[in-house]
Amino acid sequence: MIPVTVLTGFLGSGKTTLLARLLRHRDMGRTAIIVNEFGEVGIDHDLIATSDESFVQLSNGCLCCNVRSDLVLTLGELAARRDAGTVSAFERVVIETSGLADPAPILHALMTDPEVAARFALDGVVATVDALTGVRALECYGESLRQVALADCIVVTKTDLAPAAGVEQRVRSINPDIPVLHVVKGDIAPSILFASAARAARLPAAGSPAAAMYWSAEASHSGGIGSISIVRHRPVHAATLALFVSALADNCGPDLLRMKGIVAVVEEPERPAIIHGVQHVYHAPAWLARWPSADRRTRLVLIGRRMRTSWVQELLDLLDAEVADQLARCARPQAGNAAAATTRTLDGA
Amino acid sequence: MDDARIRAFILESLELWQVRASVDSADPPCVAVIRGDDGRTVWLERAHADSPFRWLARWHAGEASGQARTRPCGSLVGVLSALRMALGVDRGSPVRIAPAPEDA
């Protein structure tokens, strides 16, 4: 499987500068680049030096609006060219979205399109936010908010021009647990960037200040988008988890942008489940081999609009109570059947 | 799970959906009566213990037909879905499950 990193960020936030600098790094030699520009005439490709044909420019509109027809076809074509040996055997794909893109449809395509999912795996989302104008962009533009909300890693750019504290605080009020890197003129090693953005690998260590922030049961809000965190001490049944994500998708609709967490499951007490969702599209739970720390509580973070901590907590509690009751009901007839069988045996005797 | 807790949860669900409605208690087996400001009414009952379902939601499909609709629900997920249908709430999309990252 070829990992795909989505590089997003608002207009002028430094995506192309970051990508251009990354591409100078020798570790990026086996990376295919897909750049989406909003406009008829592409400019970004002139700013990005590439050494082979593993570079595709999409300039017929915003990628998030044409995601099926363009991104899916482009990835398929890249895979075919890789198989045929007409491009280098790239080991990673980086997709740079346009500054106005909503990353969600792109992530949905990467997660659910069968042809894409057969060859490519979403590795993470990097969002650039610049220290100079990032706070204002987050206040004024929903696209910027959504890019930060859906990110797995934030790169604060232009920290040589303005202090990063304000924008970092705002970013953390939207998406509290993710790594925030300060980068000047795109100067960062690809390995550090991709490792920071790898969504499957990242869980905050219990007891750390970051973990305390991540797992606090407080809601924070920024421009209508905020995050809530749920901590539950008792494990939930596996069936509850399926009902829970279904109910969230059904009832929160587009207000829920992102859900992620670690879940203690009754049926697998030694193996927590990791869940990731983007709007109504979820990865199947990934099971860790063991708990990463002594903290075995279920911890969930939901990012979106009008999210209610009390409703989400109660939904999870009520559904798990129903599932437990249903399992008890199912067990009862078996006991009854056993008793009836015993009676029949005795009658027969 | 007591009736008052179910009613409180339904009330908060209505607030989440931004629907103006009241939630009142009623005689068993009815757990809650939900009355929308637009006149729509839903009765939520516990299903009989022998039933494969846990809940029954009843409402009138429309003034013209006057036809009552009953939707059996296996869980509160179904109850919320029935309430959204009865009250005309357009919310989310059915959940889609993609392969887990390490499966991929």
PDB file of N, CA, C and O in Angstrom, chain A residues 14 73 99 117 133 151 174 204 222 276 292:
ATOM      1  N   GLY A  14       1.360  28.948   2.752  1.00  0.00           N
ATOM      2  CA  GLY A  14       2.709  28.390   2.618  1.00  0.00           C
ATOM      3  C   GLY A  14       2.768  26.933   2.210  1.00  0.00           C
ATOM      4  O   GLY A  14       3.813  26.294   2.375  1.00  0.00           O
ATOM      5  N   LEU A  73      -9.213   9.236 -10.813  1.00  0.00           N
ATOM      6  CA  LEU A  73      -8.598   8.898 -12.098  1.00  0.00           C
ATOM      7  C   LEU A  73      -7.091   9.136 -12.065  1.00  0.00           C
ATOM      8  O   LEU A  73      -6.306   8.344 -12.591  1.00  0.00           O
ATOM      9  N   GLY A  99      -6.097  26.163  -1.972  1.00  0.00           N
ATOM     10  CA  GLY A  99      -6.291  26.878  -0.710  1.00  0.00           C
ATOM     11  C   GLY A  99      -7.731  26.971  -0.267  1.00  0.00           C
ATOM     12  O   GLY A  99      -8.023  27.206   0.906  1.00  0.00           O
ATOM     13  N   ALA A 117      -8.587   2.604  -2.733  1.00  0.00           N
ATOM     14  CA  ALA A 117      -8.273   1.927  -1.472  1.00  0.00           C
ATOM     15  C   ALA A 117      -7.487   0.637  -1.687  1.00  0.00           C
ATOM     16  O   ALA A 117      -6.830   0.146  -0.770  1.00  0.00           O
ATOM     17  N   THR A 133      -1.238  35.736   9.217  1.00  0.00           N
ATOM     18  CA  THR A 133      -2.658  35.988   8.924  1.00  0.00           C
ATOM     19  C   THR A 133      -3.561  34.807   9.280  1.00  0.00           C
ATOM     20  O   THR A 133      -4.752  34.822   8.983  1.00  0.00           O
ATOM     21  N   ALA A 151      -7.248  18.177  10.187  1.00  0.00           N
ATOM     22  CA  ALA A 151      -5.810  17.897  10.083  1.00  0.00           C
ATOM     23  C   ALA A 151      -5.351  16.912  11.156  1.00  0.00           C
ATOM     24  O   ALA A 151      -5.942  16.801  12.227  1.00  0.00           O
ATOM     25  N   ILE A 174      -9.444  24.483  18.252  1.00  0.00           N
ATOM     26  CA  ILE A 174     -10.260  23.783  17.264  1.00  0.00           C
ATOM     27  C   ILE A 174      -9.961  22.290  17.279  1.00  0.00           C
ATOM     28  O   ILE A 174     -10.867  21.454  17.264  1.00  0.00           O
ATOM     29  N   PRO A 204      -1.642  10.365  22.468  1.00  0.00           N
ATOM     30  CA  PRO A 204      -0.917  11.089  23.497  1.00  0.00           C
ATOM     31  C   PRO A 204      -0.610  10.186  24.687  1.00  0.00           C
ATOM     32  O   PRO A 204      -1.388   9.302  25.023  1.00  0.00           O
ATOM     33  N   SER A 222     -14.347  27.766  18.390  1.00  0.00           N
ATOM     34  CA  SER A 222     -13.650  28.763  17.602  1.00  0.00           C
ATOM     35  C   SER A 222     -14.382  28.923  16.290  1.00  0.00           C
ATOM     36  O   SER A 222     -14.446  27.985  15.511  1.00  0.00           O
ATOM     37  N   HIS A 276     -11.330   6.248  13.744  1.00  0.00           N
ATOM     38  CA  HIS A 276     -11.134   7.517  13.030  1.00  0.00           C
ATOM     39  C   HIS A 276     -12.323   7.713  12.108  1.00  0.00           C
ATOM     40  O   HIS A 276     -12.676   6.795  11.365  1.00  0.00           O
ATOM     41  N   PRO A 292      -1.481   1.235  25.131  1.00  0.00           N
ATOM     42  CA  PRO A 292      -0.198   1.951  25.071  1.00  0.00           C
ATOM     43  C   PRO A 292       0.262   2.498  26.417  1.00  0.00           C
ATOM     44  O   PRO A 292       1.408   2.897  26.561  1.00  0.00           O
TER      45      PRO A 292
END
